[in-house]
Short mmCIF file of C-alpha atoms in Angstrom, two decimals:
data_model
loop_
_atom_site.label_atom_id
_atom_site.label_comp_id
_atom_site.label_asym_id
_atom_site.label_seq_id
_atom_site.Cartn_x
_atom_site.Cartn_y
_atom_site.Cartn_z
CA UNK A 50 -81.47 197.37 -108.55
CA UNK A 51 -82.57 194.70 -110.95
CA UNK A 52 -85.24 192.25 -109.87
CA UNK A 53 -87.37 189.82 -111.85
CA UNK A 54 -90.29 188.02 -110.22
CA UNK A 55 -92.46 185.13 -111.31
CA UNK A 56 -95.11 182.99 -109.69
CA UNK A 57 -93.71 179.59 -108.76
CA UNK A 58 -96.32 177.15 -110.05
CA UNK A 59 -98.97 176.83 -112.76
CA UNK A 60 -101.13 173.82 -113.65
CA UNK A 61 -103.27 173.59 -116.78
CA UNK A 62 -105.21 170.91 -118.63
CA UNK A 63 -103.85 169.57 -121.90
CA UNK A 64 -105.29 171.59 -124.80
CA UNK A 65 -105.92 174.70 -122.70
CA UNK A 66 -103.88 177.89 -122.93
CA UNK A 67 -101.19 178.64 -120.35
CA UNK A 68 -100.25 182.15 -119.29
CA UNK A 69 -97.03 182.65 -117.37
CA UNK A 70 -96.46 186.07 -115.87
CA UNK A 71 -93.34 188.03 -114.96
CA UNK A 72 -92.64 191.45 -113.49
CA UNK A 73 -89.37 193.35 -113.59
CA UNK A 74 -88.15 196.52 -111.96
CA UNK A 75 -85.42 197.90 -114.22
CA UNK A 76 -86.98 200.42 -116.61
CA UNK A 77 -83.84 200.39 -118.77
CA UNK A 78 -84.45 196.79 -119.84
CA UNK A 79 -83.80 196.50 -123.55
CA UNK A 80 -84.69 192.88 -124.24
CA UNK A 81 -86.87 190.44 -122.31
CA UNK A 82 -86.53 186.72 -122.80
CA UNK A 83 -88.36 183.49 -122.11
CA UNK A 84 -86.38 180.32 -121.55
CA UNK A 85 -87.60 176.75 -120.97
CA UNK A 86 -85.75 174.26 -118.77
CA UNK A 87 -86.63 170.57 -118.69
CA UNK A 88 -85.43 168.34 -115.81
CA UNK A 89 -81.66 167.88 -115.82
CA UNK A 90 -81.20 170.05 -118.90
CA UNK A 91 -79.87 173.47 -119.81
CA UNK A 92 -81.96 176.45 -120.86
CA UNK A 93 -83.71 176.57 -124.22
CA UNK A 94 -84.34 180.03 -125.66
CA UNK A 95 -88.02 180.16 -126.61
CA UNK A 96 -88.52 183.75 -127.68
CA UNK A 97 -87.65 187.32 -126.82
CA UNK A 98 -89.12 190.77 -127.25
CA UNK A 99 -87.48 194.14 -127.67
CA UNK A 100 -88.61 196.75 -125.19
CA UNK A 101 -90.15 199.00 -127.86
CA UNK A 102 -92.58 196.24 -128.86
CA UNK A 103 -95.75 195.30 -127.04
CA UNK A 104 -96.47 191.93 -128.61
CA UNK A 105 -94.67 189.17 -130.45
CA UNK A 106 -96.18 185.94 -131.79
CA UNK A 107 -94.28 182.84 -132.76
CA UNK A 108 -96.39 179.77 -133.60
CA UNK A 109 -98.05 178.69 -130.31
CA UNK A 110 -96.23 181.34 -128.27
CA UNK A 111 -97.42 184.90 -127.70
CA UNK A 112 -95.40 187.38 -125.67
CA UNK A 113 -97.10 190.49 -124.29
CA UNK A 114 -95.15 193.38 -122.81
CA UNK A 115 -96.68 196.17 -120.75
CA UNK A 116 -93.77 198.54 -120.32
CA UNK A 117 -95.71 200.98 -118.15
CA UNK A 118 -96.45 198.27 -115.57
CA UNK A 119 -93.16 196.42 -116.24
CA UNK A 120 -95.15 193.24 -116.84
CA UNK A 121 -94.30 190.48 -119.29
CA UNK A 122 -96.37 187.41 -120.09
CA UNK A 123 -95.93 184.26 -122.13
CA UNK A 124 -99.05 182.59 -123.51
CA UNK A 125 -98.77 179.02 -124.78
CA UNK A 126 -101.74 178.00 -126.93
CA UNK A 127 -102.98 174.39 -127.01
CA UNK A 128 -100.66 173.35 -124.19
CA UNK A 129 -99.25 169.82 -124.51
CA UNK A 130 -97.70 167.45 -121.97
CA UNK A 131 -94.33 168.14 -123.60
CA UNK A 132 -94.66 171.76 -122.49
CA UNK A 133 -94.30 170.67 -118.84
CA UNK A 134 -91.09 172.35 -117.66
CA UNK A 135 -89.77 175.35 -115.75
CA UNK A 136 -90.11 178.64 -117.59
CA UNK A 137 -87.74 181.52 -116.84
CA UNK A 138 -88.24 185.15 -117.63
CA UNK A 139 -85.01 187.17 -118.04
CA UNK A 140 -84.06 190.73 -118.84
CA UNK A 141 -81.00 192.45 -120.19
CA UNK A 142 -80.33 196.17 -119.88
CA UNK A 143 -78.34 198.73 -121.86
CA UNK A 144 -75.75 199.07 -119.12
CA UNK A 145 -75.36 195.41 -118.18
CA UNK A 146 -74.66 192.67 -120.65
CA UNK A 147 -75.78 189.93 -118.29
CA UNK A 148 -79.15 188.26 -118.14
CA UNK A 149 -81.07 188.68 -114.89
CA UNK A 150 -83.44 185.76 -114.35
CA UNK A 151 -86.55 185.24 -112.32
CA UNK A 152 -86.88 182.18 -110.08
CA UNK A 153 -88.85 180.28 -112.70
CA UNK A 154 -92.43 179.04 -113.03
CA UNK A 155 -93.02 175.29 -112.89
CA UNK A 156 -95.67 174.52 -115.53
CA UNK A 157 -97.48 171.20 -115.08
CA UNK A 158 -99.76 170.02 -117.87
CA UNK A 159 -102.44 167.60 -116.72
CA UNK A 160 -103.96 165.03 -119.11
CA UNK B 228 -74.15 172.94 -135.75
CA UNK B 229 -73.35 171.28 -132.42
CA UNK B 230 -74.69 174.14 -130.33
CA UNK B 231 -73.07 175.11 -127.05
CA UNK B 232 -71.22 172.14 -125.55
CA UNK B 233 -70.00 171.82 -121.97
CA UNK B 234 -67.78 169.28 -120.28
CA UNK B 235 -67.92 167.36 -118.10
CA UNK B 236 -71.66 166.83 -117.59
CA UNK B 237 -71.25 165.76 -113.96
CA UNK B 238 -68.47 166.19 -111.45
CA UNK B 239 -67.96 165.36 -107.78
CA UNK B 240 -65.24 167.22 -105.87
CA UNK B 241 -64.13 167.43 -102.26
CA UNK B 242 -64.31 170.65 -100.28
CA UNK B 243 -61.10 172.67 -100.71
CA UNK B 244 -60.28 171.23 -104.13
CA UNK B 245 -60.14 173.12 -107.40
CA UNK B 246 -62.25 172.49 -110.51
CA UNK B 247 -62.15 173.50 -114.19
CA UNK B 248 -65.23 173.46 -116.38
CA UNK B 249 -65.12 173.84 -120.15
CA UNK B 250 -67.37 175.37 -122.78
CA UNK B 251 -67.36 175.48 -126.56
CA UNK B 252 -69.66 178.15 -128.03
CA UNK B 253 -71.94 177.82 -131.03
CA UNK B 254 -70.22 178.30 -134.36
CA UNK B 255 -69.95 182.00 -135.18
CA UNK B 256 -70.42 183.15 -131.57
CA UNK B 257 -67.70 185.24 -129.97
CA UNK B 258 -69.04 185.97 -126.48
CA UNK B 259 -69.23 183.46 -123.65
CA UNK B 260 -71.01 183.95 -120.33
CA UNK B 261 -71.08 181.69 -117.28
CA UNK B 262 -73.98 181.28 -114.86
CA UNK B 263 -74.47 179.37 -111.63
CA UNK B 264 -77.87 177.80 -110.99
CA UNK B 265 -78.50 176.53 -107.47
CA UNK B 266 -81.28 174.00 -106.96
CA UNK B 267 -84.71 175.57 -107.28
CA UNK B 268 -83.40 178.97 -108.35
CA UNK B 269 -82.83 180.95 -111.50
CA UNK B 270 -79.33 181.21 -112.97
CA UNK B 271 -77.00 183.86 -111.50
CA UNK B 272 -74.46 185.62 -113.70
CA UNK B 273 -70.81 184.89 -112.88
CA UNK B 274 -68.89 186.64 -115.68
CA UNK B 275 -68.67 187.22 -119.41
CA UNK B 276 -65.72 186.87 -121.79
CA UNK B 277 -65.22 188.69 -125.06
CA UNK B 278 -62.02 188.98 -127.11
CA UNK B 279 -60.24 186.83 -124.51
CA UNK B 280 -60.93 189.30 -121.70
CA UNK B 281 -63.38 189.40 -118.84
CA UNK B 282 -65.84 192.06 -119.91
CA UNK B 283 -68.28 191.97 -117.02
CA UNK B 284 -68.49 190.23 -113.67
CA UNK B 285 -71.32 189.40 -111.32
CA UNK B 286 -71.27 189.24 -107.55
CA UNK B 287 -68.97 186.23 -107.16
CA UNK B 288 -65.73 185.99 -105.16
CA UNK B 289 -62.27 185.88 -106.71
CA UNK B 290 -62.23 182.11 -106.21
CA UNK B 291 -64.17 182.09 -109.48
CA UNK B 292 -61.98 182.86 -112.47
CA UNK B 293 -62.11 182.20 -116.15
CA UNK B 294 -60.40 182.29 -119.46
CA UNK B 295 -61.32 182.59 -123.11
CA UNK B 296 -59.15 181.13 -125.84
CA UNK B 297 -58.54 182.45 -129.37
CA UNK B 298 -61.07 179.93 -130.73
CA UNK B 299 -63.68 181.51 -128.37
CA UNK B 300 -63.94 178.46 -126.13
CA UNK B 301 -63.85 179.18 -122.42
CA UNK B 302 -63.00 177.71 -119.03
CA UNK B 303 -64.43 178.41 -115.60
CA UNK B 304 -62.12 177.72 -112.66
CA UNK B 305 -63.24 177.56 -109.05
CA UNK B 306 -60.63 177.34 -106.28
CA UNK B 307 -61.01 176.29 -102.65
CA UNK B 308 -64.39 174.69 -103.27
CA UNK B 309 -67.12 175.13 -100.67
CA UNK B 310 -70.19 172.97 -100.15
CA UNK B 311 -72.25 175.95 -101.30
CA UNK B 312 -70.58 175.85 -104.71
CA UNK B 313 -72.64 172.76 -105.52
CA UNK B 314 -74.84 173.81 -108.45
CA UNK B 315 -75.49 173.51 -112.16
CA UNK B 316 -72.97 175.66 -114.05
CA UNK B 317 -74.28 176.93 -117.34
CA UNK B 318 -72.35 178.38 -120.23
CA UNK B 319 -74.06 180.65 -122.77
CA UNK B 320 -72.73 181.97 -126.05
CA UNK B 321 -73.86 184.96 -128.05
CA UNK B 322 -73.23 186.02 -131.65
CA UNK B 323 -71.44 189.27 -132.52
CA UNK B 324 -73.38 192.46 -131.67
CA UNK B 325 -76.37 190.44 -130.47
CA UNK B 326 -77.77 189.88 -127.00
CA UNK B 327 -79.36 186.48 -127.73
CA UNK B 328 -77.81 183.90 -125.43
CA UNK B 329 -77.85 180.19 -126.17
CA UNK B 330 -77.12 177.83 -123.31
CA UNK B 331 -75.33 174.53 -123.05
CA UNK B 332 -76.69 171.57 -121.09
CA UNK B 333 -74.65 172.54 -118.05
CA UNK B 334 -72.17 170.87 -115.72
CA UNK B 335 -73.60 169.52 -112.47
CA UNK B 336 -70.97 170.11 -109.77
CA UNK B 337 -71.36 168.40 -106.40
CA UNK B 338 -68.99 169.35 -103.59
CA UNK B 339 -68.79 166.85 -100.72
#
């Protein structure tokens, strides 16, 4: 079955890099996504990567995909206080059109 | 572009009542999906609508039903509300032939 796991908490200092990790079990995943959720808000799509890629960079965000280990990471460079939020990893597979989400990682940026 | 809009933003209902939540997709999007997010958890897929039909359904009881209109907007109906239905209900829309999903701000449902 499908399962996506993330660590629950991460704290970093302002200006440092943050790395949020995610593992998934479904080898037929086609796209993997990162979403950001601020308190009381919906989900903001940050970036996504197709399963035949191993890296994608978009301004301060870098996504790394290790398909062999089914491991996905999101690196945020020069982390700011405005990056404090919950970050969700999600996958979608060829057979299912729904997103399967992890439980989210609470990122806290300390001044 | 207004993005995905949901209404209402907050709602309080009594156990046993029925509720209808509404969603307008982003302009140009034809697919609408609904998710339930309980406190402290990731969103769980309820169902997806495309061409006014339910295309896929998650592991939710028949008390949860939906509809998509010709203008692609959608409704989520929940009957016989339970306390456990209290959650943030998120609507997501996707463009044609694309798996990107853009979410609305959600409707916070509280069942008392």
